[in-house]
Short mmCIF file of C-alpha atoms and ligand atoms in Angstrom, two decimals:
data_model
loop_
_atom_site.label_atom_id
_atom_site.label_comp_id
_atom_site.label_asym_id
_atom_site.label_seq_id
_atom_site.Cartn_x
_atom_site.Cartn_y
_atom_site.Cartn_z
CA MET A 131 80.52 88.27 79.56
CA ARG A 132 81.88 89.25 76.13
CA ASP A 133 85.52 90.10 76.20
CA ASP A 134 85.06 93.17 74.02
CA HIS A 135 82.96 95.04 76.58
CA LEU A 136 84.99 97.89 78.03
CA ILE A 137 83.86 98.12 81.66
CA THR A 138 86.97 99.18 83.56
CA ALA A 139 90.41 100.52 82.73
CA LYS A 140 91.81 97.54 84.63
CA GLN A 141 91.01 95.41 81.58
CA LEU A 142 93.44 97.39 79.45
CA SER A 143 96.95 96.10 78.94
CA ARG A 144 99.72 98.33 77.73
CA GLU A 145 99.29 96.85 74.22
CA ASP A 146 95.54 97.54 74.27
CA VAL A 147 96.13 101.14 75.24
CA GLU A 148 98.83 101.66 72.65
CA SER A 149 96.82 100.21 69.82
CA VAL A 150 93.83 102.47 70.59
CA LEU A 151 96.06 105.53 70.93
CA ASP A 152 97.90 104.80 67.69
CA ARG A 153 94.64 104.41 65.83
CA ALA A 154 93.29 107.58 67.48
CA ALA A 155 96.29 109.48 66.14
CA GLU A 156 95.32 108.42 62.59
CA PHE A 157 91.75 109.63 63.10
CA ASP A 158 92.99 112.81 64.76
CA ALA A 159 95.15 113.66 61.74
CA ASP A 160 92.16 113.68 59.39
CA PRO A 161 88.85 112.99 61.13
CA ALA A 162 86.78 113.71 58.04
CA ALA A 163 88.49 111.02 55.96
CA PHE A 164 86.77 107.98 57.46
CA GLY A 165 83.11 108.67 56.71
CA ASP A 166 82.62 105.34 54.95
CA ARG A 167 84.27 103.08 57.51
CA HIS A 168 81.17 102.04 59.39
CA GLU A 169 78.22 103.01 57.25
CA ASP A 170 74.94 101.82 58.76
CA ALA A 171 76.44 101.19 62.19
CA ILE A 172 74.10 102.28 64.97
CA LEU A 173 75.37 103.19 68.41
CA GLY A 174 72.85 103.00 71.28
CA LEU A 175 73.37 105.69 73.89
CA LEU A 176 72.02 104.84 77.36
CA PHE A 177 72.55 107.95 79.44
CA PHE A 178 70.83 107.71 82.81
CA GLU A 179 72.67 110.78 84.03
CA PRO A 180 72.97 114.01 82.13
CA SER A 181 76.34 114.34 80.46
CA THR A 182 75.91 116.38 77.31
CA ARG A 183 79.57 116.45 76.40
CA THR A 184 80.41 112.79 76.77
CA LYS A 185 77.25 111.98 74.86
CA MET A 186 78.01 114.47 72.09
CA SER A 187 81.54 113.20 71.81
CA PHE A 188 80.27 109.64 71.23
CA GLU A 189 77.68 110.94 68.75
CA THR A 190 80.33 112.86 66.85
CA ALA A 191 82.67 109.86 66.83
CA ILE A 192 80.11 107.46 65.36
CA LYS A 193 78.99 110.02 62.78
CA ARG A 194 82.59 110.65 61.72
CA LEU A 195 82.82 106.92 61.04
CA GLY A 196 79.73 107.04 58.84
CA GLY A 197 77.33 105.57 61.40
CA ASP A 198 74.61 107.06 63.55
CA ALA A 199 73.46 107.13 67.17
CA VAL A 200 70.10 106.53 68.81
CA ASP A 201 69.30 107.47 72.37
CA MET A 202 66.46 107.14 74.81
CA GLY A 203 65.92 110.84 75.37
CA THR A 204 65.82 112.14 78.89
CA VAL A 205 65.27 109.72 81.72
CA GLU A 206 62.16 111.68 82.70
CA SER A 207 60.41 110.87 79.45
CA SER A 208 61.49 107.23 79.17
CA SER A 209 60.19 103.91 80.44
CA VAL A 210 62.78 104.07 83.21
CA LYS A 211 60.54 106.61 84.83
CA LYS A 212 57.84 103.95 84.81
CA GLY A 213 60.04 101.66 86.88
CA GLU A 214 61.60 99.46 84.24
CA SER A 215 64.87 97.86 85.36
CA LEU A 216 68.15 98.88 83.78
CA ALA A 217 68.70 95.27 82.72
CA ASP A 218 65.42 95.29 80.76
CA THR A 219 66.04 98.69 79.17
CA ALA A 220 69.48 97.56 77.99
CA ARG A 221 68.10 94.31 76.57
CA VAL A 222 65.52 96.22 74.55
CA ILE A 223 67.91 98.85 73.17
CA GLU A 224 70.53 96.27 72.21
CA GLY A 225 68.03 95.04 69.64
CA TYR A 226 68.33 98.40 67.88
CA ALA A 227 72.08 98.90 68.01
CA ASP A 228 75.44 97.42 67.04
CA ALA A 229 77.11 98.66 70.22
CA LEU A 230 75.98 100.36 73.43
CA VAL A 231 77.34 103.17 75.56
CA LEU A 232 76.17 103.37 79.17
CA ARG A 233 76.34 106.22 81.69
CA HIS A 234 74.64 105.41 84.98
CA PRO A 235 74.74 106.83 88.51
CA SER A 236 75.16 103.43 90.22
CA GLN A 237 78.51 101.76 90.70
CA GLY A 238 78.72 98.39 88.97
CA ALA A 239 75.91 99.24 86.51
CA ALA A 240 78.11 98.61 83.47
CA LYS A 241 79.34 95.27 84.75
CA MET A 242 75.75 94.17 85.30
CA VAL A 243 74.51 95.33 81.89
CA GLY A 244 77.51 93.58 80.32
CA GLU A 245 76.16 90.32 81.69
CA PHE A 246 72.82 90.83 79.93
CA VAL A 247 73.67 92.15 76.47
CA ASP A 248 75.27 90.50 73.46
CA VAL A 249 76.50 93.61 71.64
CA PRO A 250 79.70 95.33 72.79
CA LEU A 251 79.22 97.71 75.70
CA LEU A 252 81.29 100.75 76.59
CA ASN A 253 81.15 102.06 80.14
CA ALA A 254 80.93 105.86 79.99
CA GLY A 255 80.87 106.28 83.76
CA ASP A 256 79.19 104.31 86.56
CA GLY A 257 78.76 106.29 89.75
CA ALA A 258 82.07 106.74 91.54
CA GLY A 259 83.33 103.63 89.73
CA HIS A 260 85.01 103.72 86.34
CA HIS A 261 85.22 105.84 83.21
CA PRO A 262 87.61 103.99 80.90
CA THR A 263 86.99 105.98 77.69
CA GLN A 264 87.89 109.16 79.57
CA THR A 265 91.05 107.41 80.68
CA LEU A 266 92.01 106.59 77.11
CA LEU A 267 91.63 110.19 76.05
CA ASP A 268 93.59 111.26 79.12
CA LEU A 269 96.37 108.85 78.20
CA TYR A 270 96.31 110.07 74.62
CA THR A 271 96.75 113.64 75.86
CA ILE A 272 99.51 112.66 78.26
CA ARG A 273 101.34 110.74 75.54
CA GLU A 274 101.18 113.70 73.16
CA ASN A 275 102.42 116.17 75.77
CA ALA A 276 104.72 114.36 78.17
CA GLY A 277 105.09 110.74 77.05
CA LEU A 278 103.82 107.78 79.02
CA ASP A 279 107.10 106.45 80.38
CA ASP A 280 109.49 108.04 82.79
CA LEU A 281 106.54 110.15 83.85
CA THR A 282 105.89 111.86 87.17
CA ILE A 283 102.22 112.70 87.50
CA GLY A 284 100.28 114.39 90.27
CA ILE A 285 96.55 113.73 90.51
CA MET A 286 94.75 116.26 92.67
CA GLY A 287 91.26 117.01 93.97
CA ASP A 288 88.40 114.68 94.80
CA LEU A 289 90.15 111.33 94.67
CA LYS A 290 87.47 109.56 96.64
CA TYR A 291 84.53 109.96 94.30
CA GLY A 292 86.37 110.87 91.10
CA ARG A 293 85.87 107.97 88.72
CA THR A 294 88.18 109.52 86.11
CA VAL A 295 90.93 109.41 88.73
CA HIS A 296 90.30 105.77 89.59
CA SER A 297 90.41 104.66 85.96
CA LEU A 298 93.47 106.74 85.16
CA ALA A 299 95.40 105.43 88.17
CA HIS A 300 94.68 101.83 87.15
CA ALA A 301 95.71 102.40 83.54
CA LEU A 302 98.94 104.18 84.49
CA THR A 303 100.16 101.06 86.30
CA ASN A 304 100.92 99.69 82.81
CA PHE A 305 103.53 102.38 82.32
CA ASP A 306 106.65 103.60 84.04
CA ALA A 307 104.78 106.36 85.84
CA ASP A 308 105.29 107.71 89.35
CA GLN A 309 101.86 108.56 90.68
CA HIS A 310 101.32 111.15 93.40
CA PHE A 311 97.87 111.75 94.85
CA ILE A 312 97.08 115.11 96.36
CA SER A 313 93.84 115.65 98.26
CA PRO A 314 92.32 116.71 101.54
CA GLU A 315 92.22 113.89 104.09
CA SER A 316 88.47 113.44 103.64
CA LEU A 317 88.72 112.89 99.87
CA LYS A 318 91.62 110.42 99.72
CA LEU A 319 91.64 107.48 97.31
CA PRO A 320 89.16 104.79 98.30
CA ARG A 321 90.45 101.60 99.87
CA SER A 322 89.57 99.53 96.80
CA VAL A 323 91.67 101.66 94.46
CA ARG A 324 94.62 101.65 96.84
CA TYR A 325 94.25 97.89 97.10
CA ASP A 326 94.46 97.45 93.31
CA LEU A 327 97.38 99.83 92.93
CA HIS A 328 99.20 98.01 95.67
CA GLU A 329 98.44 94.63 94.06
CA SER A 330 99.82 95.86 90.74
CA GLY A 331 103.05 96.83 92.45
CA ALA A 332 102.55 100.54 91.92
CA MET A 333 103.90 102.90 94.51
CA VAL A 334 101.09 105.04 95.86
CA ARG A 335 102.25 108.29 97.32
CA GLU A 336 99.65 110.46 98.98
CA HIS A 337 100.01 114.12 99.88
CA THR A 338 97.81 116.77 101.39
CA GLU A 339 99.85 119.67 99.97
CA LEU A 340 100.60 120.26 96.30
CA ASP A 341 103.69 122.35 97.15
CA ASP A 342 105.49 119.25 98.40
CA ILE A 343 105.53 117.63 95.02
CA LEU A 344 104.73 120.22 92.34
CA PRO A 345 108.35 121.00 91.27
CA SER A 346 108.96 117.37 90.24
CA LEU A 347 105.78 116.89 88.18
CA ASP A 348 105.56 116.44 84.41
CA VAL A 349 101.76 116.32 84.52
CA LEU A 350 99.29 117.76 87.00
CA TYR A 351 95.81 116.29 86.64
CA VAL A 352 93.28 118.44 88.48
CA THR A 353 89.72 117.31 89.28
CA ARG A 354 86.72 119.10 90.62
CA ILE A 355 85.82 119.03 94.29
CA GLN A 356 82.07 118.90 94.46
CA ARG A 357 80.25 121.25 96.74
CA GLU A 358 77.66 118.62 97.61
CA ARG A 359 80.32 116.43 99.28
CA PHE A 360 80.48 118.93 102.13
CA PRO A 361 77.69 119.47 104.61
CA ASP A 362 79.19 122.84 105.47
CA GLU A 363 79.67 125.55 102.82
CA ASN A 364 82.58 127.13 104.71
CA GLU A 365 84.45 123.87 104.82
CA TYR A 366 83.95 123.50 101.08
CA GLN A 367 85.22 127.02 100.37
CA GLU A 368 88.32 126.43 102.44
CA ILE A 369 89.20 123.14 100.77
CA ALA A 370 88.30 124.29 97.26
CA GLY A 371 90.60 127.30 97.69
CA GLU A 372 93.44 125.14 98.88
CA TYR A 373 93.21 122.71 95.97
CA GLY A 374 92.85 125.23 93.17
CA ILE A 375 95.69 126.50 91.02
CA ASP A 376 96.59 129.86 89.54
CA LEU A 377 99.74 131.45 88.12
CA GLU A 378 101.18 131.98 91.57
CA THR A 379 100.76 128.31 92.46
CA LEU A 380 102.55 127.33 89.27
CA GLU A 381 105.64 129.44 89.96
CA SER A 382 107.55 126.45 91.28
CA ALA A 383 106.47 124.13 88.46
CA LYS A 384 108.67 122.86 85.64
CA ASP A 385 108.41 124.97 82.48
CA ASP A 386 107.02 122.06 80.52
CA LEU A 387 104.42 120.98 83.09
CA THR A 388 101.18 119.78 81.47
CA VAL A 389 98.04 120.80 83.38
CA MET A 390 94.98 118.63 82.69
CA HIS A 391 91.37 118.60 83.88
CA PRO A 392 88.50 116.36 82.73
CA LEU A 393 86.18 119.41 82.69
CA PRO A 394 83.85 120.97 83.53
CA ARG A 395 85.88 123.04 85.97
CA VAL A 396 84.41 125.42 88.46
CA ASP A 397 87.24 127.32 90.09
CA GLU A 398 89.96 124.69 90.42
CA ILE A 399 92.00 126.32 87.66
CA ALA A 400 92.02 130.12 87.40
CA PRO A 401 91.22 131.42 83.89
CA GLU A 402 94.61 133.18 83.83
CA VAL A 403 96.21 129.74 83.39
CA ASP A 404 94.30 129.16 80.14
CA ASP A 405 96.63 131.29 78.04
CA THR A 406 99.83 129.65 79.27
CA ASP A 407 101.63 126.66 77.76
CA TYR A 408 100.64 124.65 80.84
CA ALA A 409 96.96 124.55 79.88
CA THR A 410 96.09 121.33 78.09
CA TYR A 411 92.49 120.75 79.21
CA PHE A 412 90.74 122.00 76.09
CA GLU A 413 93.02 119.92 73.91
CA GLN A 414 92.22 117.02 76.24
CA ALA A 415 88.48 117.50 75.70
CA HIS A 416 89.01 117.69 71.94
CA ASN A 417 90.83 114.35 72.03
CA GLY A 418 87.62 112.63 73.12
CA VAL A 419 86.40 112.32 69.54
CA PRO A 420 89.41 110.63 67.86
CA VAL A 421 89.90 108.33 70.83
CA ARG A 422 86.24 107.28 70.84
CA MET A 423 86.43 106.85 67.05
CA ALA A 424 89.33 104.46 67.58
CA LEU A 425 87.48 102.47 70.22
CA LEU A 426 84.29 102.25 68.21
CA ASP A 427 86.25 101.32 65.11
CA GLN A 428 87.82 98.43 67.01
CA LEU A 429 84.48 97.20 68.38
CA LEU A 430 82.58 97.56 65.13
CA GLU A 431 85.25 95.82 63.09
CA GLY A 432 84.07 92.57 64.59
CA ARG A 433 80.56 93.27 63.30
CA GLN A 434 81.20 92.75 59.58
CA MET B 783 73.36 70.35 136.01
CA SER B 784 76.86 71.66 136.45
CA ASP B 785 78.36 74.21 134.17
CA HIS B 786 80.71 71.54 132.89
CA GLN B 787 77.86 69.22 132.00
CA LEU B 788 76.05 71.95 130.09
CA ARG B 789 79.07 72.56 127.94
CA VAL B 790 79.78 68.97 127.00
CA SER B 791 76.27 67.56 126.98
CA LYS B 792 75.58 65.65 123.83
CA ILE B 793 72.76 66.26 121.41
CA PRO B 794 70.98 63.40 119.59
CA ARG B 795 71.30 64.93 116.12
CA GLY B 796 72.18 68.27 114.62
CA THR B 797 75.29 70.40 114.29
CA VAL B 798 77.91 71.49 116.75
CA ILE B 799 79.98 74.42 115.61
CA ASP B 800 83.08 74.40 117.75
CA HIS B 801 86.20 76.56 118.00
CA ILE B 802 84.36 79.74 117.05
CA ARG B 803 86.52 82.77 117.73
CA ALA B 804 85.42 84.13 121.13
CA GLY B 805 82.80 86.81 120.73
CA GLN B 806 81.47 85.58 117.38
CA ALA B 807 78.74 83.19 118.62
CA LEU B 808 75.94 85.71 118.16
CA ASN B 809 77.10 86.42 114.63
CA VAL B 810 77.10 82.70 113.92
CA LEU B 811 73.48 82.59 115.09
CA ALA B 812 72.71 85.50 112.80
CA ILE B 813 74.21 83.66 109.84
CA LEU B 814 72.08 80.65 110.66
CA GLY B 815 69.03 82.88 110.93
CA ILE B 816 68.44 81.80 114.51
CA ASP B 817 66.55 84.41 116.48
CA GLY B 818 64.83 82.24 119.05
CA GLU B 819 61.55 82.19 117.18
CA SER B 820 62.34 79.44 114.70
CA GLY B 821 61.74 76.67 117.24
CA GLU B 822 65.11 74.94 117.10
CA THR B 823 66.80 73.93 120.33
CA VAL B 824 70.02 75.87 120.47
CA SER B 825 72.77 75.92 123.08
CA VAL B 826 75.40 78.60 123.06
CA GLY B 827 78.68 78.64 124.97
CA MET B 828 80.62 81.86 125.12
CA ASN B 829 84.17 82.43 126.29
CA VAL B 830 84.61 78.75 127.05
CA PRO B 831 88.22 77.95 128.04
CA SER B 832 90.04 76.26 125.18
CA ASP B 833 93.53 74.74 125.06
CA ARG B 834 93.95 75.71 121.44
CA MET B 835 92.38 79.16 121.44
CA GLY B 836 92.49 80.46 125.00
CA HIS B 837 88.78 81.11 124.87
CA LYS B 838 86.25 80.07 122.28
CA ASP B 839 82.54 80.06 121.58
CA ILE B 840 80.43 76.98 120.76
CA VAL B 841 77.00 76.76 119.11
CA LYS B 842 74.92 73.58 119.12
CA VAL B 843 71.83 73.41 116.96
CA GLU B 844 69.60 70.38 117.21
CA ASP B 845 67.95 68.72 114.23
CA ARG B 846 69.67 70.81 111.65
CA GLU B 847 72.55 70.47 109.20
CA LEU B 848 74.08 73.48 107.47
CA SER B 849 73.85 74.48 103.84
CA GLN B 850 76.99 75.22 101.83
CA ASP B 851 76.08 78.93 101.70
CA GLU B 852 75.92 79.02 105.48
CA VAL B 853 79.22 77.20 105.76
CA ASP B 854 80.83 79.64 103.31
CA VAL B 855 79.77 82.66 105.30
CA LEU B 856 80.77 81.02 108.57
CA SER B 857 84.24 80.54 107.19
CA LEU B 858 84.55 84.29 106.73
CA ILE B 859 83.80 85.28 110.30
CA ALA B 860 84.97 82.14 112.11
CA PRO B 861 87.75 80.65 110.00
CA GLU B 862 89.05 78.39 112.79
CA ALA B 863 85.67 76.82 113.48
CA THR B 864 85.02 73.11 113.13
CA ILE B 865 81.62 71.79 112.20
CA ASN B 866 80.54 68.50 113.69
CA ILE B 867 77.51 66.82 112.20
CA ILE B 868 75.90 64.74 114.93
CA ARG B 869 73.78 61.67 114.29
CA GLU B 870 72.74 59.23 117.06
CA TYR B 871 74.74 61.23 119.65
CA GLU B 872 77.95 60.60 117.72
CA VAL B 873 80.05 62.81 115.51
CA ALA B 874 79.16 61.47 112.07
CA GLU B 875 81.19 64.00 110.11
CA LYS B 876 83.76 66.58 111.05
CA GLN B 877 84.27 69.48 108.70
CA TYR B 878 87.02 72.08 108.77
CA LEU B 879 86.19 75.33 107.12
CA GLU B 880 87.80 76.36 103.90
CA ARG B 881 87.55 79.92 102.76
CA PRO B 882 85.70 80.03 99.46
CA GLU B 883 87.07 82.11 96.59
CA ARG B 884 83.81 83.96 96.33
CA VAL B 885 80.42 84.10 98.02
CA VAL B 886 77.33 84.57 95.90
CA GLY B 887 74.00 85.82 97.15
CA VAL B 888 74.81 85.71 100.86
CA LEU B 889 76.18 89.13 101.74
CA SER B 890 74.61 92.42 100.84
CA CYS B 891 76.80 95.30 99.69
CA PRO B 892 77.23 98.15 102.21
CA ASN B 893 77.63 100.67 99.38
CA HIS B 894 74.17 102.21 98.94
CA ASN B 895 75.15 103.34 95.48
CA CYS B 896 75.95 99.80 94.32
CA ILE B 897 73.84 98.36 91.49
CA THR B 898 73.20 95.23 93.61
CA ASN B 899 71.18 97.38 96.02
CA GLU B 900 68.77 98.43 93.29
CA ASN B 901 65.80 96.63 91.94
CA GLU B 902 67.79 94.75 89.31
CA PRO B 903 67.89 91.04 88.50
CA VAL B 904 71.40 90.58 89.91
CA GLU B 905 72.77 88.57 92.82
CA THR B 906 75.47 89.94 95.06
CA GLU B 907 78.89 88.46 94.50
CA PHE B 908 81.92 88.99 96.70
CA ASP B 909 85.51 87.99 96.11
CA VAL B 910 87.15 86.68 99.26
CA LEU B 911 90.42 88.49 100.02
CA ASP B 912 92.98 87.55 102.65
CA ASP B 913 91.45 89.95 105.11
CA GLY B 914 87.95 90.73 103.91
CA VAL B 915 85.66 90.54 100.93
CA ARG B 916 85.20 92.70 97.86
CA CYS B 917 82.02 93.42 95.91
CA GLU B 918 82.38 92.21 92.31
CA TYR B 919 80.13 95.04 91.12
CA CYS B 920 81.17 98.24 92.88
CA GLU B 921 84.52 96.89 94.21
CA THR B 922 83.88 98.08 97.75
CA ILE B 923 86.13 96.23 100.20
CA VAL B 924 84.57 95.14 103.48
CA ARG B 925 86.95 94.15 106.25
CA GLU B 926 85.11 94.79 109.48
CA ASP B 927 81.75 93.58 110.74
CA LEU B 928 81.07 91.15 107.92
CA ALA B 929 78.25 89.62 109.89
CA ASP B 930 76.33 92.91 109.59
CA HIS B 931 76.03 92.35 105.86
CA ILE B 932 74.68 88.85 105.83
CA ALA B 933 71.66 88.59 103.61
CA VAL B 934 70.84 84.93 104.39
CA GLU B 935 67.19 84.65 105.39
ZN1 ZN C 1156 78.75 96.63 95.73
#
């Protein structure tokens, strides 16, 4: 496998993260100034799962760098519908593109495609697995707002299926960060993530109540609890209510707490929080473009 | 034939898998794909008293030697087992199991959402951990009931 594929956040060292974030800061300062950096570069977008925003953020990033994107349209209209394997689809599209971005509902899809293609591949989410480009934009946001060392972070919500959580937790082990995980019992971190965190020497602290830990947090990263995880609507309502935040919840928080969310949210964060200094989720979403510009810039540099 | 004779009776050629952790003999048969219809002569001893292990299981399969894949999977569920290759009624080779670093193409992944369970040109690959195995693709860790996931035909 090529070593410039980005499949999992576990591949990223502290130096890797810092160099992408530093570069992203340059793009962020003046995104319109780099329109001739990668003229003619074509990015192939393989989205087997609808994700308009992630896809648009990659499209914007490549266009800001002077390149363009091609995609396969909706899965319904493509050859996938006719039963073509993912491995074959990827091998065809790589012939059109200088780099590929993959979003797929199956865990391990990106690792497999990485074994078949010769152009750099970015994993933009594989099932409940990994989402490393989201992690980089999360880290960028955390660095801007709270710094990455001497950090106490709480990660709350669906920790079992939340791939953004898994990737972020792995990446944070590179930094001096205390990680606290807050979730209902049924949505705790999966065994494999706990195993890796343990192996990396990170202290994993798990909680079922936010109140226990909220006053000590610098960052609270909230994720969505999906209705479809619960067979019973009442059970969902109860849990969703317990793991949502509003102004009352935040009364015991530090004044400079940073509240993040990978979006879209449903009702995990009450709209009344949006106008406070805590709210950082829209800024976080905005950071997707400069961070993806930085990543693409790095990958495409090897092309010339 | 006494019970004692049955246990120690020698076979002309084949494989004797000895010192299997008590209770694992049927899983060993599953790994070897033995279901009674393949025609091999097989003797199984279960909960046989053992000085070393208290109780152990033994499987004797006539006219068959094991492949490396089979040995690798055996080592996961019966790490203390010894494999005796029998030729002319004598132990021709004695093999102690070594846990492999990874097993390729022999276990299937229990995660239904794993790419290896789809119609893709990819073989399963598991890293062997101290107390289980881990899918190289979806990273699922399997610790219990490994024998349930054996994909050896
Ligand atoms: Zn798997």
